[in-house]
Short mmCIF file of C-alpha atoms in Angstrom, two decimals:
data_model
loop_
_atom_site.label_atom_id
_atom_site.label_comp_id
_atom_site.label_asym_id
_atom_site.label_seq_id
_atom_site.Cartn_x
_atom_site.Cartn_y
_atom_site.Cartn_z
CA MET A 1 33.72 92.84 183.54
CA ASN A 2 32.65 90.29 186.13
CA ILE A 3 30.67 92.80 188.08
CA VAL A 4 28.85 94.20 185.02
CA LEU A 5 27.82 90.53 184.35
CA ALA A 6 26.58 90.00 187.90
CA VAL A 7 24.63 93.16 187.83
CA LEU A 8 23.03 92.20 184.22
CA VAL A 9 22.21 88.74 185.64
CA ILE A 10 20.31 89.98 188.59
CA ALA A 11 18.83 92.87 186.75
CA VAL A 12 17.43 90.57 183.83
CA LEU A 13 16.05 87.96 186.59
CA GLY A 14 14.38 90.73 188.47
CA GLY A 15 12.91 92.47 185.54
CA LEU A 16 11.72 89.19 184.32
CA PHE A 17 10.06 88.02 187.66
CA GLY A 18 8.58 91.60 188.03
CA TYR A 19 7.20 91.70 184.62
CA GLY A 20 5.73 88.23 185.03
CA LEU A 21 4.08 89.20 188.40
CA SER A 22 2.54 92.55 187.01
CA PHE A 23 1.15 90.42 184.28
CA ALA A 24 -0.40 87.83 186.77
CA GLU A 25 -1.66 90.60 188.84
CA LYS A 26 -3.87 91.94 186.27
CA LYS A 27 -4.84 88.31 185.36
CA LEU A 28 -5.75 87.39 188.74
CA ALA A 29 -7.21 90.68 190.08
CA VAL A 30 -9.70 90.37 192.84
CA LYS A 31 -12.54 92.83 193.02
CA LYS A 32 -12.81 94.21 196.63
CA ASP A 33 -16.14 95.68 197.94
CA PRO A 34 -15.97 99.53 197.54
CA ARG A 35 -17.62 99.67 201.05
CA VAL A 36 -14.79 97.80 202.53
CA LEU A 37 -12.26 100.09 200.87
CA ALA A 38 -14.23 103.25 202.32
CA LEU A 39 -14.48 101.63 205.72
CA GLU A 40 -10.69 100.54 206.15
CA PRO A 41 -9.15 103.84 206.42
CA ILE A 42 -11.54 105.56 208.83
CA MET A 43 -10.93 102.63 211.47
CA PRO A 44 -8.64 103.36 214.22
CA GLY A 45 -6.03 100.94 213.25
CA ALA A 46 -5.02 99.98 216.80
CA ASN A 47 -6.08 96.24 215.83
CA CYS A 48 -6.91 95.84 219.48
CA GLY A 49 -9.45 93.05 218.61
CA VAL A 50 -12.15 94.26 221.36
CA CYS A 51 -14.85 94.00 218.59
CA GLY A 52 -14.11 90.29 218.47
CA TYR A 53 -12.50 90.25 215.04
CA ALA A 54 -8.66 89.84 214.30
CA GLY A 55 -8.22 93.54 213.44
CA CYS A 56 -9.70 96.60 212.17
CA ASN A 57 -9.78 95.40 208.55
CA ALA A 58 -11.38 92.27 209.61
CA TYR A 59 -14.14 94.19 211.30
CA ALA A 60 -14.78 96.40 208.51
CA ALA A 61 -15.16 93.50 206.03
CA ALA A 62 -17.57 91.98 208.44
CA VAL A 63 -19.63 95.09 208.84
CA ALA A 64 -19.59 95.38 205.01
CA LEU A 65 -20.91 91.91 204.68
CA GLY A 66 -23.58 92.77 207.27
CA ALA A 67 -22.11 90.01 209.50
CA ALA A 68 -21.38 92.51 212.29
CA PRO A 69 -23.28 95.25 213.58
CA ILE A 70 -21.94 98.63 213.69
CA GLY A 71 -21.00 99.88 217.19
CA LEU A 72 -18.61 97.23 218.53
CA CYS A 73 -15.53 99.45 218.12
CA SER A 74 -15.04 101.07 221.35
CA PRO A 75 -11.78 103.00 220.41
CA GLY A 76 -13.82 104.61 217.60
CA GLY A 77 -16.68 105.54 219.83
CA SER A 78 -19.87 107.25 218.59
CA SER A 79 -18.12 109.38 216.03
CA LEU A 80 -16.85 106.22 214.13
CA ASP A 81 -20.14 104.72 214.37
CA ALA A 82 -21.86 107.75 212.92
CA LYS A 83 -19.27 107.61 209.82
CA MET A 84 -19.45 103.84 209.34
CA ALA A 85 -23.29 104.13 209.43
CA GLU A 86 -23.00 106.75 206.58
CA ILE A 87 -20.92 104.55 204.46
CA MET A 88 -23.17 101.74 204.94
CA GLY A 89 -26.39 103.60 204.34
CA GLN A 90 -27.68 102.80 207.65
CA LYS A 91 -29.13 104.57 210.65
CA ILE A 92 -28.03 103.91 213.95
CA GLU A 93 -30.10 104.32 216.97
CA ALA A 94 -28.44 106.28 219.66
CA SER A 95 -27.48 103.78 222.24
CA GLY A 96 -27.89 104.93 225.97
CA ASP A 97 -24.29 104.54 226.88
CA THR A 98 -22.23 107.05 224.95
CA ARG A 99 -19.91 108.36 227.55
CA ARG A 100 -16.43 107.61 227.04
CA GLN A 101 -14.77 104.96 229.56
CA VAL A 102 -11.25 104.68 230.54
CA ALA A 103 -9.14 102.06 232.51
CA HIS A 104 -8.45 102.84 236.09
CA VAL A 105 -6.42 101.08 238.87
CA MET A 106 -8.80 100.78 241.99
CA CYS A 107 -5.91 100.59 244.39
CA ARG A 108 -3.82 103.02 246.20
CA GLY A 109 -1.57 100.33 247.96
CA ASN A 110 2.13 100.54 247.99
CA ILE A 111 5.14 99.40 249.57
CA GLU A 112 4.45 102.05 252.32
CA PHE A 113 0.67 101.51 252.92
CA THR A 114 0.40 97.84 252.29
CA THR A 115 1.96 94.98 254.17
CA LYS A 116 3.83 92.16 252.26
CA ASP A 117 3.28 88.37 253.02
CA TYR A 118 6.80 87.70 251.57
CA GLU A 119 9.38 88.96 249.44
CA TYR A 120 8.57 88.27 245.65
CA ASP A 121 11.63 87.55 243.53
CA GLY A 122 10.09 85.92 240.39
CA MET A 123 9.04 86.81 237.12
CA LEU A 124 8.03 90.28 236.65
CA ASP A 125 4.45 89.58 235.62
CA CYS A 126 1.22 90.04 237.78
CA ASN A 127 -0.12 86.59 236.68
CA ALA A 128 3.11 84.87 237.52
CA ALA A 129 3.11 86.46 241.00
CA SER A 130 -0.48 85.75 241.40
CA LEU A 131 -0.04 81.99 241.33
CA LEU A 132 2.23 82.08 244.32
CA PHE A 133 -0.29 82.63 247.18
CA ALA A 134 -2.07 85.13 245.33
CA GLY A 135 0.64 87.64 245.00
CA ASP A 136 3.17 89.18 247.80
CA ASN A 137 0.66 91.65 249.15
CA SER A 138 -0.99 90.84 252.30
CA CYS A 139 -4.14 92.29 250.61
CA LYS A 140 -4.96 89.72 247.83
CA ASP A 141 -7.21 92.04 245.77
CA GLY A 142 -4.84 95.04 245.54
CA CYS A 143 -2.51 96.11 242.52
CA LEU A 144 0.70 93.92 242.37
CA HIS A 145 2.58 96.84 240.48
CA LEU A 146 4.28 94.43 238.03
CA GLY A 147 2.54 95.81 235.06
CA SER A 148 1.00 93.04 232.87
CA CYS A 149 -1.27 95.80 232.04
CA ILE A 150 1.43 97.92 230.67
CA ALA A 151 2.60 94.90 228.64
CA VAL A 152 -0.98 94.27 227.18
CA CYS A 153 -1.98 97.90 226.33
CA PRO A 154 -2.11 98.15 222.45
CA VAL A 155 -1.44 101.95 222.62
CA ASP A 156 1.09 102.32 225.48
CA ALA A 157 -1.39 104.23 227.61
CA ILE A 158 -0.36 102.49 230.88
CA SER A 159 2.66 103.37 232.69
CA LYS A 160 4.37 103.26 236.14
CA ASP A 161 4.99 106.40 237.80
CA GLU A 162 8.29 107.37 240.09
CA ASP A 163 6.34 105.95 243.28
CA GLY A 164 5.71 102.54 241.48
CA TYR A 165 2.08 103.35 240.93
CA ILE A 166 0.48 102.12 237.82
CA ILE A 167 -1.14 105.09 236.06
CA VAL A 168 -3.33 105.30 232.96
CA ASP A 169 -3.01 108.15 230.49
CA GLU A 170 -6.74 108.79 229.83
CA GLU A 171 -6.25 110.75 226.91
CA THR A 172 -4.40 107.74 225.16
CA CYS A 173 -6.64 105.04 226.52
CA ILE A 174 -8.82 103.70 223.88
CA SER A 175 -11.22 101.75 226.19
CA CYS A 176 -10.42 98.25 224.84
CA GLY A 177 -10.41 96.57 228.16
CA LYS A 178 -7.47 94.45 227.47
CA CYS A 179 -5.80 95.53 230.79
CA VAL A 180 -9.09 94.63 232.65
CA THR A 181 -8.88 91.14 231.24
CA ILE A 182 -5.30 90.45 232.13
CA CYS A 183 -5.33 91.76 235.71
CA PRO A 184 -5.30 88.68 237.79
CA ASN A 185 -6.93 90.73 240.74
CA GLY A 186 -9.57 92.60 238.91
CA VAL A 187 -8.25 95.69 240.26
CA MET A 188 -8.01 97.38 236.81
CA GLN A 189 -11.64 98.46 236.20
CA MET A 190 -13.33 100.80 233.42
CA ILE A 191 -14.67 104.06 234.84
CA TYR A 192 -16.26 106.93 232.98
CA GLU A 193 -13.80 109.44 231.98
CA ASP A 194 -16.19 112.45 233.04
CA SER A 195 -16.87 110.71 236.50
CA GLU A 196 -15.89 113.17 239.20
CA TYR A 197 -15.06 110.70 242.01
CA VAL A 198 -13.86 107.13 242.33
CA ILE A 199 -13.41 104.69 245.03
CA GLU A 200 -9.86 103.58 244.86
CA CYS A 201 -10.18 100.19 246.54
CA ASN A 202 -10.88 96.59 245.44
CA SER A 203 -10.66 94.69 248.93
CA HIS A 204 -13.53 92.77 250.21
CA GLU A 205 -11.99 91.88 253.47
CA PRO A 206 -13.77 93.08 256.66
CA GLY A 207 -12.45 96.20 258.02
CA GLY A 208 -10.75 94.53 260.97
CA LYS A 209 -8.62 92.41 258.74
CA ILE A 210 -8.03 94.69 255.84
CA ARG A 211 -6.83 97.70 258.27
CA LYS A 212 -3.88 95.52 259.28
CA GLN A 213 -2.78 94.94 255.72
CA CYS A 214 -3.30 98.28 253.99
CA SER A 215 -3.90 101.68 255.68
CA VAL A 216 -5.66 103.21 252.64
CA ALA A 217 -8.30 100.53 252.00
CA CYS A 218 -11.82 100.67 252.21
CA ILE A 219 -12.83 99.39 255.60
CA GLY A 220 -16.56 98.87 254.79
CA CYS A 221 -17.44 101.27 257.69
CA MET A 222 -20.74 102.34 255.70
CA ILE A 223 -20.31 106.11 256.71
CA CYS A 224 -20.83 107.00 253.16
CA GLU A 225 -23.80 105.03 252.71
CA ARG A 226 -25.65 105.70 255.90
CA LYS A 227 -24.65 109.24 256.75
CA PHE A 228 -24.86 110.35 252.82
CA PRO A 229 -27.74 108.43 251.23
CA GLU A 230 -27.43 110.70 248.19
CA SER A 231 -23.79 110.09 247.86
CA GLY A 232 -24.20 107.27 245.44
CA CYS A 233 -22.04 104.97 247.55
CA LYS A 234 -23.15 101.37 248.24
CA VAL A 235 -21.15 98.94 250.48
CA GLU A 236 -21.27 95.45 249.69
CA LYS A 237 -19.14 92.64 251.08
CA PHE A 238 -17.12 95.37 253.03
CA LEU A 239 -16.38 97.43 250.12
CA SER A 240 -18.04 100.64 249.03
CA THR A 241 -18.66 101.15 245.15
CA PHE A 242 -19.63 104.52 243.71
CA ASP A 243 -22.33 104.68 241.24
CA GLN A 244 -20.83 106.81 238.40
CA SER A 245 -23.82 106.63 236.14
CA VAL A 246 -25.38 109.82 237.46
CA PRO A 247 -24.10 112.91 239.30
CA HIS A 248 -24.58 112.87 243.22
CA SER A 249 -24.98 115.57 245.33
CA GLN A 250 -23.46 114.29 248.60
CA ILE A 251 -20.49 112.56 247.39
CA ALA A 252 -18.29 115.36 248.18
CA ASP A 253 -19.27 115.28 251.73
CA ALA A 254 -18.87 111.51 251.88
CA ALA A 255 -15.32 111.82 250.48
CA GLU A 256 -14.63 114.27 253.41
CA ALA A 257 -16.02 111.97 255.79
CA CYS A 258 -14.50 108.59 254.77
CA PRO A 259 -11.89 107.49 257.47
CA THR A 260 -9.45 106.22 255.13
CA LYS A 261 -9.88 108.92 252.49
CA CYS A 262 -10.30 106.29 249.71
CA ILE A 263 -13.01 108.14 248.13
CA ILE A 264 -10.95 110.17 245.61
CA LYS A 265 -11.66 113.28 243.53
CA ARG A 266 -10.44 113.00 240.14
CA MET B 1 20.46 58.16 196.35
CA SER B 2 17.17 56.82 195.06
CA TYR B 3 14.07 59.12 195.02
CA ILE B 4 12.65 56.96 197.80
CA ALA B 5 15.67 57.56 199.94
CA ILE B 6 15.38 61.37 199.18
CA LEU B 7 11.72 61.29 200.10
CA ILE B 8 12.23 59.48 203.58
CA THR B 9 15.27 61.67 204.34
CA PHE B 10 13.29 65.04 203.99
CA ILE B 11 10.20 63.92 205.30
CA PHE B 12 11.27 62.00 208.44
CA ILE B 13 15.07 61.94 208.98
CA ASN B 14 15.74 65.41 208.17
CA ASN B 15 12.20 66.91 208.83
CA PHE B 16 12.82 70.50 208.25
CA ILE B 17 10.75 71.69 211.27
CA LEU B 18 11.31 68.89 213.94
CA VAL B 19 14.89 68.12 213.18
CA GLN B 20 16.50 71.08 211.34
CA PHE B 21 14.35 73.71 213.01
CA LEU B 22 13.96 75.60 209.81
CA GLY B 23 10.65 77.60 209.08
CA LEU B 24 9.31 77.56 212.60
CA CYS B 25 7.37 80.89 212.29
CA PRO B 26 4.36 79.39 210.34
CA PHE B 27 4.56 75.97 212.23
CA ILE B 28 3.55 77.75 215.48
CA GLY B 29 1.59 80.66 213.86
CA VAL B 30 -0.76 78.67 211.53
CA SER B 31 -1.18 75.37 213.52
CA LYS B 32 -4.21 76.53 215.52
CA ASN B 33 -6.61 74.38 213.44
CA SER B 34 -5.79 71.63 211.12
CA GLU B 35 -7.75 72.97 208.09
CA ASN B 36 -5.39 76.12 207.92
CA ALA B 37 -2.40 73.95 208.66
CA ILE B 38 -3.20 71.89 205.59
CA GLY B 39 -3.68 75.01 203.61
CA MET B 40 -0.22 76.34 204.80
CA GLY B 41 1.37 72.98 204.14
CA ALA B 42 -0.09 72.85 200.59
CA SER B 43 1.44 76.31 199.85
CA VAL B 44 4.80 75.66 201.30
CA THR B 45 4.91 72.38 199.52
CA PHE B 46 4.09 74.16 196.21
CA VAL B 47 6.69 76.76 197.05
CA THR B 48 9.42 74.45 197.77
CA THR B 49 8.92 72.35 194.89
CA VAL B 50 8.66 74.86 192.27
CA ALA B 51 11.66 76.80 193.94
CA SER B 52 13.68 73.62 193.99
CA VAL B 53 13.46 73.24 190.18
CA VAL B 54 13.58 76.71 189.33
CA THR B 55 16.74 77.57 191.56
CA TRP B 56 18.13 74.46 190.24
CA ALA B 57 17.75 75.63 186.71
CA ILE B 58 19.04 79.28 187.51
CA TYR B 59 22.13 77.81 189.28
CA TYR B 60 23.12 75.38 186.63
CA TYR B 61 22.12 77.21 183.64
CA LEU B 62 22.88 80.92 184.60
CA LEU B 63 25.16 81.28 187.59
CA VAL B 64 27.54 78.45 186.78
CA PRO B 65 28.12 79.23 183.00
CA PHE B 66 29.05 83.03 184.02
CA ASN B 67 30.77 81.87 187.11
CA LEU B 68 28.61 83.78 189.48
CA GLN B 69 28.00 81.16 192.08
CA TYR B 70 28.45 83.66 194.83
CA LEU B 71 25.14 85.33 193.58
CA GLN B 72 23.27 82.06 194.79
CA THR B 73 21.45 83.48 197.73
CA LEU B 74 20.43 86.59 196.19
CA SER B 75 19.04 85.13 193.11
CA PHE B 76 17.26 82.13 194.86
CA ILE B 77 15.41 84.74 197.43
CA LEU B 78 14.40 86.65 194.20
CA VAL B 79 12.98 83.35 192.78
CA ILE B 80 11.12 82.43 196.15
CA ALA B 81 9.88 86.01 196.68
CA SER B 82 8.22 86.15 193.19
CA LEU B 83 6.86 82.60 193.64
CA VAL B 84 5.18 83.55 196.78
CA GLN B 85 3.70 86.82 195.46
CA LEU B 86 2.25 84.70 192.67
CA LEU B 87 0.90 82.04 194.94
CA GLU B 88 -0.65 84.85 197.05
CA MET B 89 -2.58 86.09 194.04
CA VAL B 90 -3.73 82.64 193.14
CA ILE B 91 -4.78 81.85 196.68
CA GLN B 92 -6.83 85.22 197.03
CA LYS B 93 -8.40 84.42 193.62
CA ILE B 94 -9.39 80.84 194.35
CA SER B 95 -9.99 80.65 198.01
CA PRO B 96 -10.51 83.95 199.80
CA PRO B 97 -11.16 82.15 203.23
CA LEU B 98 -7.76 80.34 203.22
CA TYR B 99 -6.25 83.64 202.12
CA LYS B 100 -7.72 85.15 205.11
CA ALA B 101 -6.74 82.58 207.45
CA LEU B 102 -3.20 82.33 206.25
CA GLY B 103 -3.02 86.03 206.84
CA ILE B 104 0.48 87.45 207.17
CA PHE B 105 2.19 83.95 207.27
CA LEU B 106 1.61 83.62 203.43
CA PRO B 107 3.90 86.57 202.47
CA LEU B 108 6.23 85.37 205.15
CA ILE B 109 6.98 82.19 203.25
CA THR B 110 9.06 84.61 201.29
CA THR B 111 11.73 84.56 204.01
CA ASN B 112 10.77 81.25 205.22
CA CYS B 113 14.18 79.57 205.77
CA ALA B 114 12.88 76.06 204.94
CA VAL B 115 12.37 77.10 201.20
CA LEU B 116 15.71 78.89 200.93
CA GLY B 117 17.18 75.79 202.97
CA ILE B 118 16.05 73.17 200.57
CA ALA B 119 17.20 75.40 197.53
CA ILE B 120 20.58 75.52 199.00
CA ILE B 121 20.62 71.75 199.89
CA ASN B 122 19.88 70.70 196.43
CA ILE B 123 22.89 72.53 195.15
CA THR B 124 25.38 71.37 198.01
CA SER B 125 24.10 67.97 197.60
CA GLY B 126 24.67 67.99 193.88
CA TYR B 127 21.34 66.66 192.93
CA ASN B 128 20.26 66.38 189.39
CA VAL B 129 16.91 68.31 188.52
CA MET B 130 14.55 65.28 189.16
CA GLU B 131 16.24 64.71 192.63
CA ALA B 132 16.09 68.40 193.40
CA PHE B 133 12.43 68.15 192.36
CA THR B 134 11.84 65.22 194.78
CA ALA B 135 13.79 66.68 197.58
CA GLY B 136 11.56 70.06 197.27
CA LEU B 137 8.43 67.94 197.26
CA ALA B 138 9.63 65.87 200.20
CA ALA B 139 10.72 68.98 202.16
CA GLY B 140 7.26 70.51 201.66
CA LEU B 141 5.42 67.10 202.54
CA GLY B 142 7.63 66.90 205.77
CA PHE B 143 6.65 70.49 206.69
CA THR B 144 2.83 69.55 206.00
CA LEU B 145 3.31 66.60 208.12
CA ALA B 146 4.68 68.45 211.13
CA ILE B 147 2.25 71.30 211.04
CA VAL B 148 -0.82 69.02 210.59
CA LEU B 149 0.40 66.81 213.47
CA MET B 150 0.93 69.92 215.40
CA SER B 151 -2.51 71.36 214.57
CA ASN B 152 -4.34 68.38 215.62
CA ILE B 153 -2.35 68.31 218.95
CA ARG B 154 -3.32 71.81 219.49
CA GLU B 155 -6.89 71.15 218.61
CA ARG B 156 -7.01 68.52 221.40
CA LEU B 157 -5.05 70.73 223.81
CA ASP B 158 -7.89 73.31 223.34
CA LEU B 159 -10.18 71.00 225.05
CA GLN B 160 -8.03 70.12 227.97
CA PRO B 161 -7.94 71.80 231.37
CA VAL B 162 -4.47 73.35 231.01
CA ARG B 163 -2.95 75.39 233.77
CA ARG B 164 -3.31 79.18 233.03
CA SER B 165 0.26 79.96 232.80
CA PHE B 166 0.65 77.07 230.31
CA GLN B 167 -2.46 78.03 228.07
CA GLY B 168 -1.76 78.97 224.32
CA MET B 169 1.87 79.26 223.53
CA PRO B 170 3.88 77.88 226.28
CA ILE B 171 1.93 74.38 225.91
CA ALA B 172 2.29 74.62 222.07
CA PHE B 173 6.06 75.09 222.44
CA VAL B 174 6.38 72.28 224.95
CA SER B 175 4.35 69.79 222.63
CA ALA B 176 6.54 70.85 219.71
CA GLY B 177 9.68 70.06 221.82
CA LEU B 178 8.24 66.70 222.51
CA MET B 179 7.33 65.93 218.85
CA ALA B 180 10.97 66.94 218.03
CA LEU B 181 12.42 64.46 220.43
CA ALA B 182 9.84 61.84 218.96
CA PHE B 183 11.29 62.38 215.44
CA MET B 184 14.79 61.74 216.76
CA ALA B 185 13.85 57.99 216.44
CA PHE B 186 14.12 58.41 212.49
CA ASP B 187 17.89 57.95 211.90
CA LYS B 188 20.16 57.82 208.72
CA SER B 189 20.49 53.89 209.61
CA LEU B 190 16.79 53.54 208.44
CA ILE B 191 17.80 54.13 204.81
CA THR B 192 20.76 51.66 204.96
CA ASN B 193 18.57 49.08 206.80
CA LEU B 194 15.94 49.35 204.19
CA HIS B 195 18.47 48.89 201.42
CA LEU B 196 17.56 52.11 199.63
CA VAL B 197 21.18 53.11 198.96
#
């Protein structure tokens, strides 16, 4: 009898509140912009915040209001821009840079190649390690391998392989750039996905110094720039950078000639 | 206890956030600027006040006569959840910016232990309906006081050069801890010394 009473009381209470709420819902209904309703489901839904808004829905609402331009969403890319423009009845001019970008670690250093200044035994976070003499690597621009980027990635595209290298799954990467921002050494950078070559070093130290610290670093020897002017390589502050915006004819030869082999074919 | 004593107890001496550590989620989550903090405080105050009275009525007029006191938590949660849903609709209707600013923390008042806490404290303290109403109001006001103070501190902190590893949450937690220490100055003896009992 008691249990029946208990069930009855709770059921009556629940029914009463439920009925009251459904009544209030009708009374207090808020009309939503139909364009917002159309935009919300086509957003990528990663809520990464690269557009500058709190999440995908916030950005959709801002676009519908006309407060934000179409094209701030890098995970969605140009296909999303087209869909959004269709819903909003706008035309978007094709922007110059529609090639997809992915994050990439510009460092090949590891325990084997890179010397250490000290034994780091603290919090497993790159920014924490970086506070102590800019990290345990002798090279102060290299990857610390503690994985702050892994933690910050909204789509779990970054992981550590069995050798301890940080690798980015380029299929999953949504080009939000969060890992680029969190990296204390700036070793995580955005590159074009279809770029054939990449120079995997981030050190601006002169060759004599960096050779002692890391055996796979760019030593700024300028062979790539001087001997292969068509390679697209340019050495600045003892670090060669490869211009990925256009294809270059001599980059394969430059990669061959690089003494530390830090020009990598992807 | 007089009503003033109840007010002082729940605003200062047993402040829900800084002394009892109940309902900390919105305290950290919505204290980034004072405008939203006031909105959140007002919402919680509304919910605690109405919930206190409604749960009091349900307990004494429904659960006690049927001898169903063990259903207290379940039925209280039901009341609170419905109230918050109603509040959510009202806020969405009358103030969309506040609705957007409160975001996920508004539905989270549903499971805010401060609200359930005051409902249960009302019962265990044996308050009558007016005392329960006062306690609910005071608990909400205490929450508002704490969250508004916190938001003002955080607004000022935003302008200070804070060490990178302390920026954002860490410095907020440290400030909250120091505030809690400061609130320990309010003691039960305050009420006896003021001759309120």
